[in-house]
Coordinates of N, CA and C in Angstrom, one line a residue:
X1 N 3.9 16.4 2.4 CA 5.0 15.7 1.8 C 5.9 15.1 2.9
X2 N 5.5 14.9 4.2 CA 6.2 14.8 5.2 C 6.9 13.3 5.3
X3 N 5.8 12.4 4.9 CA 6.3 11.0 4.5 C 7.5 10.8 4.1
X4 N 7.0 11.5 2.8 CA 7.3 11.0 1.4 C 9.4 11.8 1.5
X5 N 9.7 12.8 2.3 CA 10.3 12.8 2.9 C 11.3 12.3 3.5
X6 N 10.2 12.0 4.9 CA 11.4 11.1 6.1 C 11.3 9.2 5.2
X7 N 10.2 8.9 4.4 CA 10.5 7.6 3.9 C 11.6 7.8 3.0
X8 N 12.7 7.1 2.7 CA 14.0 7.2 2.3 C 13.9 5.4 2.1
X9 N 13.8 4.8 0.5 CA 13.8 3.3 0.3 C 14.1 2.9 -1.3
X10 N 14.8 2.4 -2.1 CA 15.1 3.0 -3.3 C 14.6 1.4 -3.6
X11 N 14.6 0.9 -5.1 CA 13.9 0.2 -5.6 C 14.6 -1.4 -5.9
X12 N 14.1 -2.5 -5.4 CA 14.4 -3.5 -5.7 C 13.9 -4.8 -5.0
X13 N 12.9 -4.7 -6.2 CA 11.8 -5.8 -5.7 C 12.0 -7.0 -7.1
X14 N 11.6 -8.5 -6.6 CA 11.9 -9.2 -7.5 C 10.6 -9.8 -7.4
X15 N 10.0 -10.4 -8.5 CA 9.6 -11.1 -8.9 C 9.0 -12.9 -8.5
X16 N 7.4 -13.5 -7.8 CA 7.9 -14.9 -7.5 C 6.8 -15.3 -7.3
X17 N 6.6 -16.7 -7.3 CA 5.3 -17.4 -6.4 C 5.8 -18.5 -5.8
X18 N 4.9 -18.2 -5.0 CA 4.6 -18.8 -3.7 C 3.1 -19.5 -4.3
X19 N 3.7 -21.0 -3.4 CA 2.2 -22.0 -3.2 C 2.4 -22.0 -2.1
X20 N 0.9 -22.7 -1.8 CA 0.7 -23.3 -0.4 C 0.1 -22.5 0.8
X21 N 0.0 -21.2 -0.1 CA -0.3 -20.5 1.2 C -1.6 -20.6 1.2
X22 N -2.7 -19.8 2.1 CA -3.8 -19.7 2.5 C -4.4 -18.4 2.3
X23 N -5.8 -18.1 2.5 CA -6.1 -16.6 1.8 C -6.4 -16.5 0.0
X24 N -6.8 -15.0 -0.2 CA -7.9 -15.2 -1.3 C -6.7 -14.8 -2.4
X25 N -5.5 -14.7 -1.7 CA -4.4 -14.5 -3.0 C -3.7 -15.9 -3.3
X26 N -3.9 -17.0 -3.0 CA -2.8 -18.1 -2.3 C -2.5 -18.3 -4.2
X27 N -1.4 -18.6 -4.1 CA -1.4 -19.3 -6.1 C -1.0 -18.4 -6.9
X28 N -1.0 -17.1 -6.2 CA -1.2 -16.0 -7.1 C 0.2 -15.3 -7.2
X29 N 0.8 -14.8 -8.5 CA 2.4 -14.4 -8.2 C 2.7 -13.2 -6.9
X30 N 3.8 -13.3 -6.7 CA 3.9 -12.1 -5.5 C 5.0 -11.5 -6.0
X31 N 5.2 -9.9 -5.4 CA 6.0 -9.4 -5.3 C 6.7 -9.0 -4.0
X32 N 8.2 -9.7 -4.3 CA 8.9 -9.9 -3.1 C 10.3 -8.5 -2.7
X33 N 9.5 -7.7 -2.4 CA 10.4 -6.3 -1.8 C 11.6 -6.1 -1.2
X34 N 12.4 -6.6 -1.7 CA 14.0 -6.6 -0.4 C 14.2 -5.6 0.3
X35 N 13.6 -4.4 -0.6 CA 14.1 -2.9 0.5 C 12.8 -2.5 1.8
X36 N 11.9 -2.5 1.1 CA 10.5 -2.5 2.0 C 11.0 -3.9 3.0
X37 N 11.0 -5.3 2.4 CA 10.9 -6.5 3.3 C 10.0 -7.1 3.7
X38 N 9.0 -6.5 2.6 CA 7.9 -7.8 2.5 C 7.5 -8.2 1.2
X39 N 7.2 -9.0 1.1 CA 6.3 -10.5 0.2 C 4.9 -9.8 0.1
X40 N 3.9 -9.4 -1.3 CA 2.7 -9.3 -1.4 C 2.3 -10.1 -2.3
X41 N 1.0 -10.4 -2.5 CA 0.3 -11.1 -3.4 C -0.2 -10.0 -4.4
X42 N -0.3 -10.3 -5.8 CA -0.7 -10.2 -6.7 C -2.5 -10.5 -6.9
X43 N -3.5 -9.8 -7.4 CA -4.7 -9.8 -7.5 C -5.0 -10.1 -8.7
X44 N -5.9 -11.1 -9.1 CA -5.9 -11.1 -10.5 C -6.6 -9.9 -11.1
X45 N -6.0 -9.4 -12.3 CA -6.7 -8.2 -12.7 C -5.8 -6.9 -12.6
X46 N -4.4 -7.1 -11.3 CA -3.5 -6.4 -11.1 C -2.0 -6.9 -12.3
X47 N -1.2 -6.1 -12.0 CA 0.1 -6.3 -12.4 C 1.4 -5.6 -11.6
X48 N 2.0 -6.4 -11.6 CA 3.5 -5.6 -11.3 C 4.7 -6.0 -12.3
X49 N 5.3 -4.4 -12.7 CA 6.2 -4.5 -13.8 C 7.3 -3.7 -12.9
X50 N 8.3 -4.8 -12.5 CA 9.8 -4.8 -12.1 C 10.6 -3.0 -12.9
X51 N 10.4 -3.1 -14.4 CA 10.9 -1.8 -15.1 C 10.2 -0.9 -14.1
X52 N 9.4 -0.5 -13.9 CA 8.3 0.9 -13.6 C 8.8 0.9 -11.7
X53 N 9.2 -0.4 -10.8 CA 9.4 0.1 -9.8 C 10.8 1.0 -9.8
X54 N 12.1 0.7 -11.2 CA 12.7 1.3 -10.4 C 13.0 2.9 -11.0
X55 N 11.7 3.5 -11.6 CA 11.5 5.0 -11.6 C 10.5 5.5 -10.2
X56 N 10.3 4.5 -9.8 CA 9.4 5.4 -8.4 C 10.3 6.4 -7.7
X57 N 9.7 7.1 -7.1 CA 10.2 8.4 -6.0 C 11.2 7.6 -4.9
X58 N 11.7 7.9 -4.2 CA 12.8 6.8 -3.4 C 11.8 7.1 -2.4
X59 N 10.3 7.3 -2.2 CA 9.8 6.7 -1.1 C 9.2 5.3 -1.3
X60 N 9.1 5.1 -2.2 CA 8.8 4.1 -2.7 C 9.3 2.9 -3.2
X61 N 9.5 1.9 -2.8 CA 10.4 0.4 -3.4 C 9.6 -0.2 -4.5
X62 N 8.3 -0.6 -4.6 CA 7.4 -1.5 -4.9 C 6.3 -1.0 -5.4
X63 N 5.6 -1.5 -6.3 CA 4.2 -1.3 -6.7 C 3.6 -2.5 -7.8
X64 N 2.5 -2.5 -7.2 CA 1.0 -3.3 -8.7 C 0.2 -2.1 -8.4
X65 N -0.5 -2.4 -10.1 CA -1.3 -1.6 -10.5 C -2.3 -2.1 -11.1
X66 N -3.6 -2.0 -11.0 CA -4.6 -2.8 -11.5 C -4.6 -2.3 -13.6
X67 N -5.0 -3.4 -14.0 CA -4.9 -3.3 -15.2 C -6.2 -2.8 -15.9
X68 N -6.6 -1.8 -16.5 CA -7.8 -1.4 -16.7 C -8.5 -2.3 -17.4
X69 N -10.2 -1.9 -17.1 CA -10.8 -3.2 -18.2 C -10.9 -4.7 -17.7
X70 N -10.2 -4.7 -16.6 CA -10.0 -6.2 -16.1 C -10.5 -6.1 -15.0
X71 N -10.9 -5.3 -14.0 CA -11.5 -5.4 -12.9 C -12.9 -6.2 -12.7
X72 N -13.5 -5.7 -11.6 CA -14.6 -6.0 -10.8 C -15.9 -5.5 -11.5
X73 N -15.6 -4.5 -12.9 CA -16.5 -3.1 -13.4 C -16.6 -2.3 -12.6
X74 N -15.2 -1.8 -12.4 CA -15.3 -0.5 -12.0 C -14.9 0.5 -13.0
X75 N -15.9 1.7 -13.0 CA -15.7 2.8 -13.8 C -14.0 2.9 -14.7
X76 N -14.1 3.0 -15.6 CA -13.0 3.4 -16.6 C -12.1 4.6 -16.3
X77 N -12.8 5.2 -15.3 CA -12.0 6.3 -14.5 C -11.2 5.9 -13.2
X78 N -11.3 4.9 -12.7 CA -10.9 4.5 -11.9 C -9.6 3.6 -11.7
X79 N -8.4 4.0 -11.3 CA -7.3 3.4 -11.4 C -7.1 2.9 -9.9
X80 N -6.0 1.9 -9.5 CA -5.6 1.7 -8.4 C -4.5 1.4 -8.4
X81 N -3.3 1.9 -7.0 CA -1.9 1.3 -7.0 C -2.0 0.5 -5.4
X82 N -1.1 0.1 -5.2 CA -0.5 -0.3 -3.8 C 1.0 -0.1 -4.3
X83 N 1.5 0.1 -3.0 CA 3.2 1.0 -3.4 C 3.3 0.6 -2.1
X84 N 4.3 0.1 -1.7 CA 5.3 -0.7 -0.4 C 6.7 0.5 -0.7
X85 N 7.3 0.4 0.8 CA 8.0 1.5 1.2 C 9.0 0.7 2.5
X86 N 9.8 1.7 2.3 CA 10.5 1.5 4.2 C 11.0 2.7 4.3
X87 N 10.2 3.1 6.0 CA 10.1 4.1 6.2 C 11.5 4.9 6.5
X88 N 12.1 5.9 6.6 CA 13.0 6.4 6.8 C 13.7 6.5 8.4
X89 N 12.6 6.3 9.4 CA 12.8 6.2 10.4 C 11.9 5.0 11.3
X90 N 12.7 4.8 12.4 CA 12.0 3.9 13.0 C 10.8 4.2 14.0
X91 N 9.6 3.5 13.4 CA 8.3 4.1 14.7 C 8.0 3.5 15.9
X92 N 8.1 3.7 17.2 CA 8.2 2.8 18.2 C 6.2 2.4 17.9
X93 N 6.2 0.9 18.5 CA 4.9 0.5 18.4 C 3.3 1.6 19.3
X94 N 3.9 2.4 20.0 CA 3.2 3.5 21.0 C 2.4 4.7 19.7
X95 N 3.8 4.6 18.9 CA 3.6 5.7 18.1 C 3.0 5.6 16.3
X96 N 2.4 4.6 16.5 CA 2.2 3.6 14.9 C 0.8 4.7 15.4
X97 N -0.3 4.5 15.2 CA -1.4 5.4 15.5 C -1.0 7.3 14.3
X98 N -0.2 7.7 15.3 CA -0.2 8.8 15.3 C 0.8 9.6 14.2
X99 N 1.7 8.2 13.8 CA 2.5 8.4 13.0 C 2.1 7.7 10.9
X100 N 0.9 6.8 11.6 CA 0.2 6.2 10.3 C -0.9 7.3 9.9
X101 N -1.6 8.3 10.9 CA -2.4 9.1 10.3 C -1.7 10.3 9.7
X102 N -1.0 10.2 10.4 CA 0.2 11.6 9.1 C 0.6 11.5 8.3
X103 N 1.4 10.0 8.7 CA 1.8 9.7 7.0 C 0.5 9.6 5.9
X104 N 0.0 9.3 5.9 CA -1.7 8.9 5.6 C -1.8 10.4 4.9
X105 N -2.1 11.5 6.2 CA -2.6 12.4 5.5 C -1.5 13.2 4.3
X106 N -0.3 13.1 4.7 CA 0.9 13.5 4.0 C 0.6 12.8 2.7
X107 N 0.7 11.5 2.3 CA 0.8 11.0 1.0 C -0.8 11.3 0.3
X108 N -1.8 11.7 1.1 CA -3.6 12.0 0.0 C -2.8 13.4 -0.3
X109 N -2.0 14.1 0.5 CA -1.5 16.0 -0.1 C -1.0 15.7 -1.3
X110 N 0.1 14.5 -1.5 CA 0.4 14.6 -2.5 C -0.1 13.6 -4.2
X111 N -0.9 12.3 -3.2 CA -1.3 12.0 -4.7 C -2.6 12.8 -4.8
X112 N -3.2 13.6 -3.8 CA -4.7 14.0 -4.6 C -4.2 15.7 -4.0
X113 N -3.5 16.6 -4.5 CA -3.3 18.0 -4.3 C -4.8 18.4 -4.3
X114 N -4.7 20.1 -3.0 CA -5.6 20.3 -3.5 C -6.9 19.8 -3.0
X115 N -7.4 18.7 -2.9 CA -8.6 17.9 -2.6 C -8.6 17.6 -0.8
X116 N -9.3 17.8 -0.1 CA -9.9 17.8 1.1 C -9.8 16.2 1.4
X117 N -9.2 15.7 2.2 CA -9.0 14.1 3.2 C -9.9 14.3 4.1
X118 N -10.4 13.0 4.5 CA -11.1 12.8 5.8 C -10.9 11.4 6.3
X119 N -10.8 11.6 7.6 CA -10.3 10.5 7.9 C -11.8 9.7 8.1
X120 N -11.6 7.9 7.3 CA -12.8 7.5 7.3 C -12.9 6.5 8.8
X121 N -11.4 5.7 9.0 CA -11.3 4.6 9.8 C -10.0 4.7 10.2
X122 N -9.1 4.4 11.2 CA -7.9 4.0 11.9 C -7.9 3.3 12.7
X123 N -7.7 1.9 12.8 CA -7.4 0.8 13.7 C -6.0 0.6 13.6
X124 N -6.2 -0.3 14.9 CA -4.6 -1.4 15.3 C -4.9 -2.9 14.4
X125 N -3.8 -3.4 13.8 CA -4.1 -4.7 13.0 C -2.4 -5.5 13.1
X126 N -2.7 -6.7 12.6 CA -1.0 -7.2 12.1 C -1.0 -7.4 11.1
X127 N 0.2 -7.5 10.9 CA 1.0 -8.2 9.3 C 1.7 -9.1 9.4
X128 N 1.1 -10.1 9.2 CA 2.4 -11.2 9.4 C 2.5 -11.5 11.1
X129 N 1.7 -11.0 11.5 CA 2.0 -11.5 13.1 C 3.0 -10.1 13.8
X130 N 3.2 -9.1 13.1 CA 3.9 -8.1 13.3 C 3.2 -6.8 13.6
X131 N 3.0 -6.3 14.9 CA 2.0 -4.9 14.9 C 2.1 -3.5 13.8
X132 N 1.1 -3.6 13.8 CA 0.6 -2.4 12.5 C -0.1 -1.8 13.0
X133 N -1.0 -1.0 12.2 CA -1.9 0.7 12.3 C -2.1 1.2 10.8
X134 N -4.0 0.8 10.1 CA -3.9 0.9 9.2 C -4.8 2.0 9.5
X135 N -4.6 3.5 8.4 CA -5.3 4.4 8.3 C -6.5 4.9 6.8
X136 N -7.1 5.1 7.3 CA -8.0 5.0 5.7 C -8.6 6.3 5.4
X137 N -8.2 7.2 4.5 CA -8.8 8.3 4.1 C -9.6 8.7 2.8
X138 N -10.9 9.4 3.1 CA -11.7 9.2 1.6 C -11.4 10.8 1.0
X139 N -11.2 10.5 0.1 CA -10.9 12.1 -0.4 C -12.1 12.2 -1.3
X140 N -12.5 13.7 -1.4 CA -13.3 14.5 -2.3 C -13.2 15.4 -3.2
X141 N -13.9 15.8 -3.8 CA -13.8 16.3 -5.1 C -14.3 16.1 -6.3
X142 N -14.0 16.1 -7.5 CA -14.1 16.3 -8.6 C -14.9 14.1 -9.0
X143 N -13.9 13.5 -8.8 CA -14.0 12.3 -8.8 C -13.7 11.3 -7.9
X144 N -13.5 11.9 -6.4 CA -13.5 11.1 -5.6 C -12.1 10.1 -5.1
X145 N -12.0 9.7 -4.5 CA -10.5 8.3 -4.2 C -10.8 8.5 -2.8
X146 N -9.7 7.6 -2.7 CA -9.5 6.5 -1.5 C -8.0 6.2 -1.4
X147 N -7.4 6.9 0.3 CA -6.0 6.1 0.5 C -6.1 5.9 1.7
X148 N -5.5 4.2 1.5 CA -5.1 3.1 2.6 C -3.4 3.2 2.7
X149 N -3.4 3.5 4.1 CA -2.4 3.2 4.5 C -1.8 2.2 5.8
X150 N -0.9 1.5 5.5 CA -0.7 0.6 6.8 C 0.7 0.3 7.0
X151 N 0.9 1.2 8.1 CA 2.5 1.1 9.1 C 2.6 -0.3 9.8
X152 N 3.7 -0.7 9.4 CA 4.0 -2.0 10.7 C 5.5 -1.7 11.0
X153 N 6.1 -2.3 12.2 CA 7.3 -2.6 12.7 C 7.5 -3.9 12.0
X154 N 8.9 -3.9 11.8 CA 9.5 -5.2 11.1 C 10.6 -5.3 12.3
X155 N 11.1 -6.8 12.4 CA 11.9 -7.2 13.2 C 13.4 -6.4 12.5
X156 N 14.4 -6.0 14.2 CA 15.2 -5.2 13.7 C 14.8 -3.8 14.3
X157 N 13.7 -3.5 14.5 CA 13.4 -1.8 14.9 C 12.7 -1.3 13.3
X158 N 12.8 -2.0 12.4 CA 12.9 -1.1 11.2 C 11.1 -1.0 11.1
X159 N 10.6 0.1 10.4 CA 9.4 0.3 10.0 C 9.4 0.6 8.3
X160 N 7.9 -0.3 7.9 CA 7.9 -0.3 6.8 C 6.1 -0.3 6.5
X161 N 6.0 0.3 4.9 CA 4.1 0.3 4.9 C 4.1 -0.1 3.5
X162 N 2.3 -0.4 3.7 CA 1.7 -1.1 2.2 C 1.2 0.6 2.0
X163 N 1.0 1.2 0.9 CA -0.4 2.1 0.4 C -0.7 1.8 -0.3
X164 N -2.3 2.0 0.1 CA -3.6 1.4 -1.6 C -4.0 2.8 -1.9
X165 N -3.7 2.8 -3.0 CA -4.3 4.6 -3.6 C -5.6 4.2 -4.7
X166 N -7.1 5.0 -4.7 CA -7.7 4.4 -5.2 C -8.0 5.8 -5.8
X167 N -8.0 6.2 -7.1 CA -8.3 7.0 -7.6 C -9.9 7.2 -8.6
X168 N -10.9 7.9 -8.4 CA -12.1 7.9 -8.9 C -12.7 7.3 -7.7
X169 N -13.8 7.2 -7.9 CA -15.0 6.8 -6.9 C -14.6 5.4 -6.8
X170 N -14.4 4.5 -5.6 CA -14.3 3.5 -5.4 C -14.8 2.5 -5.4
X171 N -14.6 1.5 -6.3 CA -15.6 0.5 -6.4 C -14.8 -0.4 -5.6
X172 N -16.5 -1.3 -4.5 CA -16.1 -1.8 -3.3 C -14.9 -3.0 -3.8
X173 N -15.3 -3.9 -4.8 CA -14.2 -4.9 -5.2 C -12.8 -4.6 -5.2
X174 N -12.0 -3.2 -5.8 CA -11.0 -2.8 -5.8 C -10.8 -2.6 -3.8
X175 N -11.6 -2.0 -3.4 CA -11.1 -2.2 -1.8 C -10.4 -3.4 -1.4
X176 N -12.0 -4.6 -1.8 CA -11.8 -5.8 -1.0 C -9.9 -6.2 -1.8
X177 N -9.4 -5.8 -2.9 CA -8.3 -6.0 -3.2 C -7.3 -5.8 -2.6
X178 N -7.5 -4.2 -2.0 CA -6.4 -3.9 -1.2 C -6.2 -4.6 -0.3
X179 N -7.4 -5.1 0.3 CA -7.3 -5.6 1.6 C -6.9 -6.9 1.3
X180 N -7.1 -7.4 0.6 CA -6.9 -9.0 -0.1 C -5.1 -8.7 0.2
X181 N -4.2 -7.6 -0.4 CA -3.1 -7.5 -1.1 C -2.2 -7.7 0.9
X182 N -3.2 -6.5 1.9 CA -2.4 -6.5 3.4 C -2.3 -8.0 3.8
X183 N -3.9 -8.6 3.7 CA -4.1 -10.1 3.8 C -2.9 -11.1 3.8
X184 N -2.4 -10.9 2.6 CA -1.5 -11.9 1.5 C -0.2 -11.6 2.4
X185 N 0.3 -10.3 3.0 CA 1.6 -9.7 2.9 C 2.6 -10.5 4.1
X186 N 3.5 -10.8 3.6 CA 4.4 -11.5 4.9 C 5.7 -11.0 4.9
X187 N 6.2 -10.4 5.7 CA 7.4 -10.1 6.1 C 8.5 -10.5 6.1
X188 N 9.6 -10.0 5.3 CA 10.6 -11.3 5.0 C 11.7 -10.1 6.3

């Protein structure tokens, strides 16, 4: 729970589209985060409902959720979120590494209790032109998931992250979404 924690961000994200951009979201509505401070794209097949972000946990500002039945065909068991945040404290860029695998492993303790993480992948990446550190853990068990997480510095000192939580056995399309959603994300 260690994130979930020191992340301290309460809810108020609006609603918008953006044209003109570039990428496999471009056209597509976004959800524009003022507490987090970034801009994501919307996937077709997802949704974001403004009511439901502002019951989230205050680590949380933001979220889409894929709409079942509309995907890629992936299993009927299989849900997906992305949840935007600003972190509670600020991570110097040295420390994005070591502080995205924690957080990472802290948030699979609490959406998948119980179930064994492993870390699959952790690279260095940007957002927006802004350094990041995205961590990827596959969890096991019963039916399987998937959590992506990705720390960046925002101008200001402040640190803020995307998570893709992929619940049930992952179908590869729902990934390429997540990654579609970091893709899209710009930093306001």
């Amino acid at each position: 729970m260690g994130l979930l924690l020191v992340v301290a961000c309460g809810a108020a994200a609006l609603w918008s589209t953006r044209g003109g951009e570039s990428g496999p979201l471009a056209g597509r509505p976004r959800v524009t985060d003022t507490r987090a401070g970034l801009s994501y794209g919307v996937p077709d097949g997802w949704k974001h409902d403004p009511a439901k972000d502002r019951d989230l946990i205050d680590a949380f500002s933001s979220q889409i959720t894929r709409i079942p039945g509309t995907d890629h065909g992936a299993a009927a068991t299989t849900g997906a979120t992305v949840l935007a945040g600003r972190a509670g404290r600020p991570v110097s860029r040295a420390d994005l590494r070591r502080t995205t695998e924690a957080a990472a492993r802290s948030n699979a303790e609490f959406f998948f209790p119980d179930r064994p993480a492993t870390l699959e992948d952790s690279h260095t990446t940007t957002v927006d032109g802004r350094p990041a550190h995205t961590a990827v853990l596959r969890v096991t068990g019963d039916t399987g998931g998937r959590l992506e997480m990705t720390l960046l510095t925002a101008p200001g000192g402040r640190t803020t992250f995307l998570l893709g939580v992929v619940t049930g056995e992952p179908d590869p399309a729902l990934v390429e979404d997540l990654h579609d959603v970091l893709a899209s994300t710009t930093v306001d």
